[in-house]
Short mmCIF file of C-alpha atoms in Angstrom, two decimals:
data_model
loop_
_atom_site.label_atom_id
_atom_site.label_comp_id
_atom_site.label_asym_id
_atom_site.label_seq_id
_atom_site.Cartn_x
_atom_site.Cartn_y
_atom_site.Cartn_z
CA MET A 1 32.62 197.60 -38.55
CA ILE A 2 30.97 194.85 -36.37
CA PRO A 3 34.14 191.93 -36.63
CA SER A 4 32.90 188.47 -37.84
CA ASP A 5 35.46 186.87 -35.41
CA PRO A 6 32.99 184.81 -32.55
CA GLU A 7 36.11 185.93 -29.93
CA ALA A 8 36.08 189.68 -31.43
CA LEU A 9 32.28 189.86 -31.56
CA ASP A 10 32.02 188.95 -27.84
CA ALA A 11 34.53 191.44 -26.48
CA LEU A 12 32.16 194.09 -28.72
CA ALA A 13 29.20 192.77 -26.89
CA ALA A 14 30.63 192.45 -23.46
CA GLU A 15 31.72 195.96 -23.79
CA HIS A 16 28.74 197.16 -24.90
CA VAL A 17 26.88 195.76 -22.09
CA LEU A 18 29.62 197.29 -19.55
CA GLY A 19 29.09 200.36 -21.43
CA THR A 20 32.79 201.62 -22.06
CA LEU A 21 32.07 201.65 -25.82
CA ASP A 22 32.38 205.30 -27.27
CA ALA A 23 29.36 206.70 -28.89
CA ARG A 24 30.49 206.00 -32.11
CA GLU A 25 30.69 202.11 -31.47
CA ALA A 26 27.76 202.62 -29.72
CA ALA A 27 25.78 203.55 -32.18
CA GLU A 28 27.66 200.87 -34.65
CA VAL A 29 26.24 198.60 -32.37
CA ASN A 30 22.46 199.47 -32.04
CA ARG A 31 21.85 199.91 -35.46
CA ALA A 32 23.80 196.57 -36.04
CA LEU A 33 21.36 194.82 -33.42
CA PRO A 34 18.42 194.54 -35.26
CA VAL A 35 19.87 192.64 -38.09
CA ASP A 36 22.75 190.50 -36.42
CA ALA A 37 21.23 187.56 -34.52
CA ALA A 38 24.95 186.32 -33.31
CA LEU A 39 25.50 190.21 -31.85
CA ARG A 40 22.13 189.86 -30.60
CA GLU A 41 22.85 186.53 -28.64
CA ALA A 42 26.27 187.30 -27.36
CA VAL A 43 24.87 190.97 -26.08
CA ALA A 44 21.78 188.77 -24.33
CA ARG A 45 24.49 186.81 -22.87
CA TRP A 46 26.57 189.39 -21.35
CA GLU A 47 23.31 191.48 -19.94
CA ALA A 48 22.28 188.38 -18.01
CA ARG A 49 26.23 187.96 -17.02
CA LEU A 50 26.56 191.49 -15.39
CA ALA A 51 22.53 191.96 -14.66
CA PRO A 52 23.09 191.34 -10.64
CA LEU A 53 25.61 194.55 -10.77
CA ALA A 54 22.27 197.02 -11.55
CA GLY A 55 21.55 196.12 -7.80
CA LEU A 56 24.48 197.79 -6.67
CA ALA A 57 23.19 201.35 -7.73
CA PRO A 58 21.24 202.62 -4.54
CA PRO A 59 17.58 203.14 -4.96
CA ALA A 60 16.55 206.76 -5.09
CA ALA A 61 12.91 208.35 -5.43
CA PRO A 62 12.19 209.76 -8.62
CA PRO A 63 11.00 213.22 -9.29
CA ASP A 64 7.17 213.42 -9.11
CA ASP A 65 6.46 214.98 -11.91
CA LEU A 66 8.12 212.59 -13.56
CA TRP A 67 5.28 210.22 -14.09
CA LYS A 68 2.69 212.68 -16.05
CA ARG A 69 5.63 213.53 -18.76
CA ILE A 70 5.86 209.77 -19.32
CA GLU A 71 2.24 209.29 -19.85
CA ALA A 72 1.96 212.04 -21.79
CA SER A 73 4.96 210.77 -24.07
CA VAL A 74 3.48 207.40 -24.42
CA ALA A 75 0.04 208.81 -25.17
CA LYS A 76 1.84 210.65 -28.08
CA ARG A 77 2.93 207.94 -29.34
CA ALA A 78 0.29 205.46 -29.12
CA PRO A 79 -2.28 206.79 -32.01
CA ALA A 80 0.25 206.73 -34.33
CA GLN A 81 0.22 203.64 -34.35
CA VAL A 82 -2.80 202.92 -36.15
CA VAL A 83 -3.87 206.35 -37.05
CA PRO A 84 -3.84 207.59 -40.58
CA LEU A 85 -0.34 209.90 -40.51
CA ARG A 86 -1.49 212.29 -43.68
CA ALA A 87 -3.78 212.00 -46.78
CA VAL A 88 -2.51 210.96 -50.03
CA ALA A 89 -3.50 213.58 -52.93
CA SER A 90 -3.79 210.71 -56.06
CA GLY A 91 -2.52 211.69 -59.02
CA ALA A 92 0.23 210.41 -61.12
CA ALA A 93 2.32 207.14 -59.90
CA PRO A 94 5.55 208.28 -58.71
CA ALA A 95 7.68 205.89 -61.38
CA ARG A 96 10.11 204.65 -58.67
CA PRO A 97 7.96 202.90 -55.90
CA ASP A 98 5.37 201.90 -59.33
CA ARG A 99 8.24 199.81 -60.82
CA LEU A 100 9.39 198.79 -57.63
CA TRP A 101 6.35 197.17 -56.40
CA LYS A 102 5.60 195.64 -59.78
CA THR A 103 8.77 193.98 -59.85
CA TRP A 104 8.90 192.68 -56.55
CA SER A 105 5.45 191.22 -55.93
CA ILE A 106 5.16 188.85 -58.79
CA GLY A 107 7.10 186.13 -57.05
CA ALA A 108 6.23 187.19 -53.13
CA THR A 109 2.34 186.40 -54.89
CA ALA A 110 3.18 183.11 -55.16
CA VAL A 111 4.72 182.42 -51.81
CA ALA A 112 2.09 184.09 -49.90
CA ALA A 113 -0.82 182.21 -51.50
CA GLY A 114 1.01 178.57 -50.38
CA LEU A 115 1.58 180.20 -46.82
CA ALA A 116 -1.92 181.56 -47.02
CA ALA A 117 -3.02 178.21 -47.52
CA ILE A 118 -1.42 176.67 -44.57
CA LEU A 119 -2.16 179.43 -42.15
CA PHE A 120 -5.94 179.33 -42.97
CA LEU A 121 -6.53 175.31 -42.94
CA ARG A 122 -9.98 176.38 -41.20
CA PRO A 123 -13.11 177.32 -43.09
CA ALA A 124 -14.06 180.63 -43.21
CA ASP A 125 -17.48 181.54 -43.27
CA PRO A 126 -17.63 184.94 -44.56
CA PRO A 127 -14.79 184.41 -46.59
CA ARG A 128 -11.77 186.35 -45.43
CA MET A 129 -8.80 187.80 -46.89
CA MET A 130 -5.30 188.12 -45.74
CA THR A 131 -1.87 188.23 -46.96
CA VAL A 132 1.75 187.59 -45.73
CA LEU A 133 4.24 190.34 -46.30
CA LEU A 134 7.58 189.00 -47.27
CA THR A 135 10.85 190.10 -46.98
CA SER A 136 13.00 191.04 -50.13
CA ARG A 137 14.76 187.42 -49.76
CA ASP A 138 10.67 186.07 -50.15
CA GLN A 139 10.89 185.43 -45.86
CA PRO A 140 7.77 185.14 -44.11
CA ALA A 141 7.69 188.80 -41.74
CA TRP A 142 4.07 189.94 -41.31
CA LEU A 143 0.44 188.15 -41.37
CA VAL A 144 -2.50 190.67 -42.59
CA GLU A 145 -5.77 190.00 -42.38
CA ALA A 146 -8.27 191.71 -43.75
CA GLU A 147 -11.17 192.42 -40.31
CA GLY A 148 -14.48 194.49 -40.11
CA GLY A 149 -13.38 197.11 -42.69
CA GLY A 150 -10.34 197.33 -41.42
CA LEU A 151 -6.79 195.62 -41.54
CA ARG A 152 -4.93 193.22 -38.68
CA LEU A 153 -1.46 192.91 -38.74
CA ALA A 154 0.54 190.55 -36.60
CA SER A 155 4.37 190.23 -36.74
CA LEU A 156 5.41 186.15 -37.60
CA ASN A 157 9.22 187.22 -36.62
CA PRO A 158 9.28 190.10 -34.33
CA ARG A 159 12.65 191.93 -35.04
CA PRO A 160 13.36 195.72 -33.53
CA VAL A 161 12.90 198.55 -36.02
CA GLU A 162 16.64 200.14 -36.95
CA ALA A 163 16.97 202.84 -34.60
CA GLY A 164 15.93 206.47 -35.43
CA ARG A 165 14.00 205.54 -38.39
CA ALA A 166 9.95 204.27 -38.64
CA GLN A 167 8.07 201.52 -40.47
CA GLN A 168 4.96 202.85 -42.04
CA LEU A 169 2.21 200.87 -43.51
CA TRP A 170 0.64 201.16 -47.15
CA ALA A 171 -1.89 200.23 -49.24
CA LEU A 172 -2.49 200.26 -52.99
CA PRO A 173 -5.60 199.46 -54.12
CA PRO A 174 -5.63 197.40 -57.35
CA GLY A 175 -5.79 200.36 -60.42
CA ALA A 176 -4.87 202.96 -57.59
CA THR A 177 -1.66 205.01 -59.10
CA ALA A 178 -0.48 206.09 -55.33
CA PRO A 179 -0.28 203.93 -52.30
CA THR A 180 -2.56 205.37 -49.19
CA SER A 181 -0.18 205.61 -45.89
CA LEU A 182 -1.87 203.09 -43.45
CA GLY A 183 0.47 204.84 -40.74
CA LEU A 184 3.45 203.52 -38.57
CA ILE A 185 3.94 200.17 -37.30
CA PRO A 186 4.48 199.47 -33.45
CA GLU A 187 7.41 198.09 -32.12
CA SER A 188 4.79 195.98 -30.30
CA GLY A 189 4.61 193.61 -33.22
CA GLN A 190 0.39 193.39 -33.36
CA ALA A 191 -1.19 196.19 -35.19
CA ARG A 192 -4.79 197.56 -36.46
CA VAL A 193 -5.78 200.08 -38.91
CA ALA A 194 -9.38 201.28 -38.41
CA PRO A 195 -11.97 201.11 -40.80
CA GLY A 196 -12.53 203.42 -43.10
CA ILE A 197 -8.75 204.62 -44.05
CA VAL A 198 -8.76 202.19 -47.04
CA ARG A 199 -11.13 199.11 -48.31
CA PRO A 200 -9.72 195.55 -48.56
CA GLU A 201 -10.07 194.63 -51.52
CA PRO A 202 -8.75 191.03 -53.27
CA GLY A 203 -5.85 192.19 -55.04
CA MET A 204 -4.77 194.97 -52.56
CA LEU A 205 -0.94 195.47 -52.25
CA ILE A 206 0.45 196.05 -48.71
CA GLU A 207 3.65 197.24 -48.04
CA ILE A 208 6.14 198.28 -45.12
CA THR A 209 9.07 200.56 -46.10
CA LEU A 210 11.48 202.24 -43.82
CA GLU A 211 10.95 205.97 -43.41
CA PRO A 212 12.19 208.65 -41.15
CA PRO A 213 10.98 208.64 -37.82
CA GLY A 214 6.90 209.86 -37.74
CA GLY A 215 6.98 209.05 -41.29
CA SER A 216 7.52 209.66 -44.85
CA PRO A 217 7.21 213.88 -45.34
CA THR A 218 6.10 213.15 -48.87
CA GLY A 219 3.65 211.12 -48.24
CA ARG A 220 4.47 208.68 -50.63
CA PRO A 221 7.00 205.86 -49.84
CA THR A 222 10.55 206.72 -49.98
CA GLY A 223 12.52 204.65 -48.17
CA PRO A 224 13.01 200.68 -49.11
CA ILE A 225 10.70 198.05 -49.17
CA LEU A 226 10.84 195.81 -46.40
CA PHE A 227 8.10 193.59 -46.46
CA ILE A 228 5.33 193.45 -49.44
CA GLY A 229 1.99 190.95 -49.85
CA ARG A 230 -0.90 190.97 -51.71
CA LEU A 231 -4.45 190.85 -50.36
CA ALA A 232 -6.68 187.87 -51.43
CA PRO A 233 -9.23 185.58 -50.27
CA ALA A 234 -7.95 183.38 -47.48
CA THR A 235 -10.48 179.89 -48.16
CA GLY A 236 -11.62 179.06 -51.87
CA THR A 237 -10.06 179.15 -55.19
CA MET B 1 -3.77 190.90 -10.63
CA THR B 2 0.07 190.28 -11.17
CA LEU B 3 2.53 191.92 -9.16
CA ASP B 4 5.78 190.40 -10.43
CA ALA B 5 7.61 192.31 -12.74
CA ALA B 6 7.12 189.90 -15.88
CA GLY B 7 3.51 189.95 -15.09
CA MET B 8 3.20 193.76 -15.73
CA ILE B 9 5.34 193.61 -18.33
CA ARG B 10 2.69 191.23 -20.07
CA GLY B 11 -0.25 193.52 -19.23
CA VAL B 12 1.64 196.59 -20.70
CA ALA B 13 1.95 194.20 -23.91
CA ASP B 14 -1.73 193.25 -23.76
CA GLY B 15 -2.61 197.28 -23.76
CA GLU B 16 -4.01 196.21 -20.24
CA ALA B 17 -5.24 199.79 -18.69
CA GLY B 18 -3.02 201.17 -16.16
CA ALA B 19 -0.69 198.70 -16.69
CA LEU B 20 2.38 200.75 -17.06
CA ARG B 21 1.66 203.20 -14.43
CA ARG B 22 1.60 199.58 -11.88
CA LEU B 23 5.01 198.66 -13.35
CA TYR B 24 6.35 202.42 -13.06
CA ASP B 25 5.20 202.44 -9.40
CA ALA B 26 6.61 198.88 -8.56
CA GLN B 27 10.43 199.42 -10.08
CA ALA B 28 10.76 203.56 -10.61
CA PRO B 29 12.84 203.55 -7.45
CA ARG B 30 14.84 201.15 -8.51
CA LEU B 31 15.36 201.84 -11.72
CA PHE B 32 15.65 206.04 -11.06
CA GLY B 33 18.82 204.59 -8.84
CA VAL B 34 20.39 202.86 -11.47
CA ALA B 35 20.30 205.71 -13.67
CA MET B 36 21.33 208.49 -10.97
CA ALA B 37 24.55 206.23 -10.01
CA ILE B 38 25.28 206.63 -14.02
CA LEU B 39 24.20 210.32 -14.34
CA ARG B 40 24.51 211.92 -10.79
CA ASP B 41 21.95 214.33 -11.98
CA ARG B 42 18.47 214.31 -10.87
CA ASP B 43 17.21 216.35 -14.32
CA ALA B 44 19.47 214.07 -16.45
CA ALA B 45 18.26 210.64 -14.50
CA ALA B 46 14.75 211.46 -14.79
CA ASP B 47 15.32 212.02 -18.76
CA ALA B 48 17.09 208.77 -19.18
CA LEU B 49 13.67 207.16 -17.15
CA HIS B 50 11.90 208.58 -19.10
CA ASP B 51 13.10 207.50 -22.38
CA ALA B 52 13.50 204.34 -21.18
CA VAL B 53 10.10 203.74 -19.81
CA VAL B 54 8.82 205.10 -23.39
CA LYS B 55 11.02 201.95 -25.12
CA ILE B 56 9.73 199.73 -22.45
CA ALA B 57 6.07 200.39 -23.35
CA ALA B 58 6.81 200.08 -26.73
CA ARG B 59 9.11 196.92 -26.96
CA ALA B 60 6.96 195.38 -23.45
CA ALA B 61 5.50 192.54 -26.53
CA GLN B 62 9.45 192.13 -27.03
CA PHE B 63 10.31 190.92 -23.59
CA ASP B 64 10.65 187.03 -23.30
CA PRO B 65 10.70 185.55 -19.83
CA ALA B 66 12.15 182.49 -21.02
CA ARG B 67 15.57 184.50 -22.02
CA GLY B 68 16.52 186.39 -18.61
CA GLU B 69 14.55 187.86 -15.35
CA ALA B 70 12.24 190.64 -16.25
CA GLY B 71 13.64 193.33 -13.65
CA ALA B 72 16.88 192.91 -15.49
CA TRP B 73 15.35 193.34 -18.68
CA LEU B 74 14.08 196.46 -17.50
CA ALA B 75 17.14 197.52 -15.71
CA ALA B 76 19.40 197.16 -19.04
CA ILE B 77 16.91 199.22 -20.91
CA VAL B 78 17.18 202.21 -18.14
CA ARG B 79 21.08 201.86 -17.83
CA HIS B 80 21.77 202.16 -22.27
CA ALA B 81 19.44 205.34 -21.76
CA ALA B 82 21.37 206.54 -19.32
CA LEU B 83 24.58 206.00 -20.81
CA ASP B 84 23.28 207.31 -24.00
CA LEU B 85 22.81 210.06 -22.30
CA ALA B 86 26.23 210.68 -20.79
CA ARG B 87 27.85 210.42 -24.15
CA ALA B 88 25.90 212.62 -25.07
CA ARG B 89 27.15 215.31 -22.33
CA GLY B 90 30.59 214.21 -23.71
CA ARG B 91 32.24 211.92 -21.10
CA GLU B 92 35.00 211.00 -23.31
CA THR B 93 37.09 213.33 -21.92
CA PRO B 94 38.79 212.29 -19.02
CA THR B 95 39.02 216.51 -17.77
CA ASP B 96 34.82 215.51 -17.39
CA ASP B 97 35.75 214.07 -14.24
CA PRO B 98 32.84 212.45 -12.92
CA ALA B 99 33.81 213.47 -8.96
CA LEU B 100 32.50 210.50 -7.65
CA GLY B 101 34.03 211.56 -4.84
CA ASP B 102 32.47 209.09 -1.82
CA THR B 103 29.08 207.70 -3.71
CA ALA B 104 31.13 205.39 -6.03
CA VAL B 105 30.66 201.86 -4.97
CA ALA B 106 33.62 200.40 -2.78
CA PRO B 107 34.43 196.78 -4.06
CA GLU B 108 33.51 195.90 -0.34
CA ALA B 109 29.10 196.32 -2.01
CA LEU B 110 29.90 193.77 -3.93
CA ASP B 111 28.32 191.84 -0.52
CA ARG B 112 25.00 193.59 -0.85
CA LEU B 113 24.53 191.85 -4.12
CA LEU B 114 20.86 189.88 -4.04
CA GLU B 115 21.22 186.24 -2.65
CA THR B 116 20.57 184.75 -5.31
CA GLN B 117 22.62 182.00 -7.22
CA GLU B 118 23.87 183.94 -10.46
CA ALA B 119 24.57 186.77 -7.97
CA ASP B 120 27.17 184.29 -5.95
CA ARG B 121 28.69 183.15 -8.89
CA LEU B 122 29.46 186.57 -10.04
CA ARG B 123 30.39 187.78 -6.89
CA GLU B 124 33.06 184.97 -6.54
CA CYS B 125 34.32 185.37 -9.95
CA LEU B 126 34.44 189.08 -9.69
CA ASN B 127 36.77 188.68 -6.30
CA ALA B 128 38.99 186.72 -8.16
CA LEU B 129 39.88 189.75 -10.19
CA GLU B 130 42.97 191.78 -9.60
CA SER B 131 41.36 194.32 -7.41
CA ARG B 132 42.05 197.66 -10.11
CA ASN B 133 40.62 195.34 -12.65
CA ARG B 134 37.34 194.75 -10.86
CA GLN B 135 37.22 198.27 -9.47
CA GLY B 136 37.30 198.70 -13.18
CA ILE B 137 34.32 197.08 -14.36
CA LEU B 138 31.64 198.23 -11.05
CA LEU B 139 33.17 201.80 -12.25
CA ALA B 140 32.31 201.07 -15.84
CA PHE B 141 28.73 199.09 -15.05
CA VAL B 142 27.44 200.95 -12.21
CA HIS B 143 28.50 204.82 -12.99
CA GLY B 144 29.27 204.60 -16.48
CA LEU B 145 32.50 205.50 -16.45
CA SER B 146 34.51 205.74 -19.86
CA HIS B 147 37.86 203.67 -20.36
CA ALA B 148 39.18 207.54 -19.97
CA GLN B 149 37.65 208.33 -16.81
CA ILE B 150 38.54 205.00 -15.38
CA ALA B 151 41.94 205.66 -16.31
CA ALA B 152 42.17 209.32 -14.91
CA ARG B 153 40.41 208.02 -11.47
CA LEU B 154 42.60 204.89 -10.68
CA ASP B 155 45.90 206.62 -12.20
CA LEU B 156 46.76 204.45 -15.13
CA PRO B 157 47.39 204.97 -18.26
CA LEU B 158 44.08 204.51 -20.78
CA GLY B 159 46.03 201.77 -23.33
CA THR B 160 46.55 199.71 -19.38
CA VAL B 161 42.99 200.42 -18.24
CA LYS B 162 41.64 199.43 -21.77
CA ALA B 163 43.84 195.73 -21.94
CA TRP B 164 42.39 195.25 -18.36
CA ILE B 165 38.99 195.73 -19.09
CA ARG B 166 39.17 193.58 -21.67
CA ARG B 167 40.95 190.62 -20.32
CA GLY B 168 38.66 191.33 -16.90
CA LEU B 169 35.85 190.22 -19.18
CA ALA B 170 37.18 187.56 -20.75
CA ARG B 171 38.30 186.09 -16.94
CA LEU B 172 34.81 186.98 -16.00
CA LYS B 173 33.46 184.83 -18.95
CA GLY B 174 35.62 181.92 -18.39
CA CYS B 175 35.10 181.48 -14.82
CA LEU B 176 31.36 182.36 -14.75
CA ALA B 177 31.40 179.14 -17.64
#
């Protein structure tokens, strides 16, 4: 349990930074950090307070081959960010995700349209398509723009991904019965979907779901929808 | 090309070619030292630094220079990667004596802290704590010792160590405020 009492919360943050929490407590803090702003603040202040102590560890030369290993791991992760995970066979839509999308997108579309008007006052030529992905509480989270036959995403409110989970991007073109995976969202808050995976068109639903590391094992959304929006022309009516 | 850590982290976030390598070359000895002090095993420390640099590459865009110093941000990621490994290796048992021997950072080592304003304040405030209290905090932060390991090393009951550390941190906070 993450305490709500400010003093207890601060004590927990202090021991997290000091490193004295046991594995279970540390995992609990790591799970809470992305969603608990007060805890994040307290941890950041303790990191700043104790940071000079890291200078007490004598420097040491790392193994020569370590960079190669790091480079390989980073390269392996990078392409997964914008490359499609796997083809999704078309067929009957699974009942659950379909129903969710319909009920959720009604209110969200109106809010997104309002935000679109605010964000895109500049005239665009040719007409652009965009949407703002909203949380379940209609908070704007991602700006999605069609660009050069692909999509460009920018986080409006970067937040860390829940530890041990991945965020997967999906598109559902109008009339389609199953969403297409567009790949995993990188932690950097910026992402690009290469042209050719889907053809952006007005009315296309875009959503991000929470999935196991490496993405949905079934090729369809399996976790909760975190953010959703509907692509619409950014100018004109 | 910027040589300061903050500039290099920004380069990584922007996807600049070679930025991560430059950051690694400039910071690896310091960061590997941080991991070694906690894990005291070159293979384990290399694993921790590997995990940390992969995280740094992924999270570079989240670094906000207005909220903290770049070197501290990097070291914190490495420390937590090393602590996670130490936990996975079962550090909670006091019998798993970390056998620090003479390699443990002695309280006098505080004099080695950088001559920055923040480090000066922290040194003053740590020196104002009771000696065993101060030593417990150093053993935990620098060497990644658990409550149980600190208790074994300082020959104190576990409950006493927990209470001392909690109180020491509270005093430190008050002193640094």
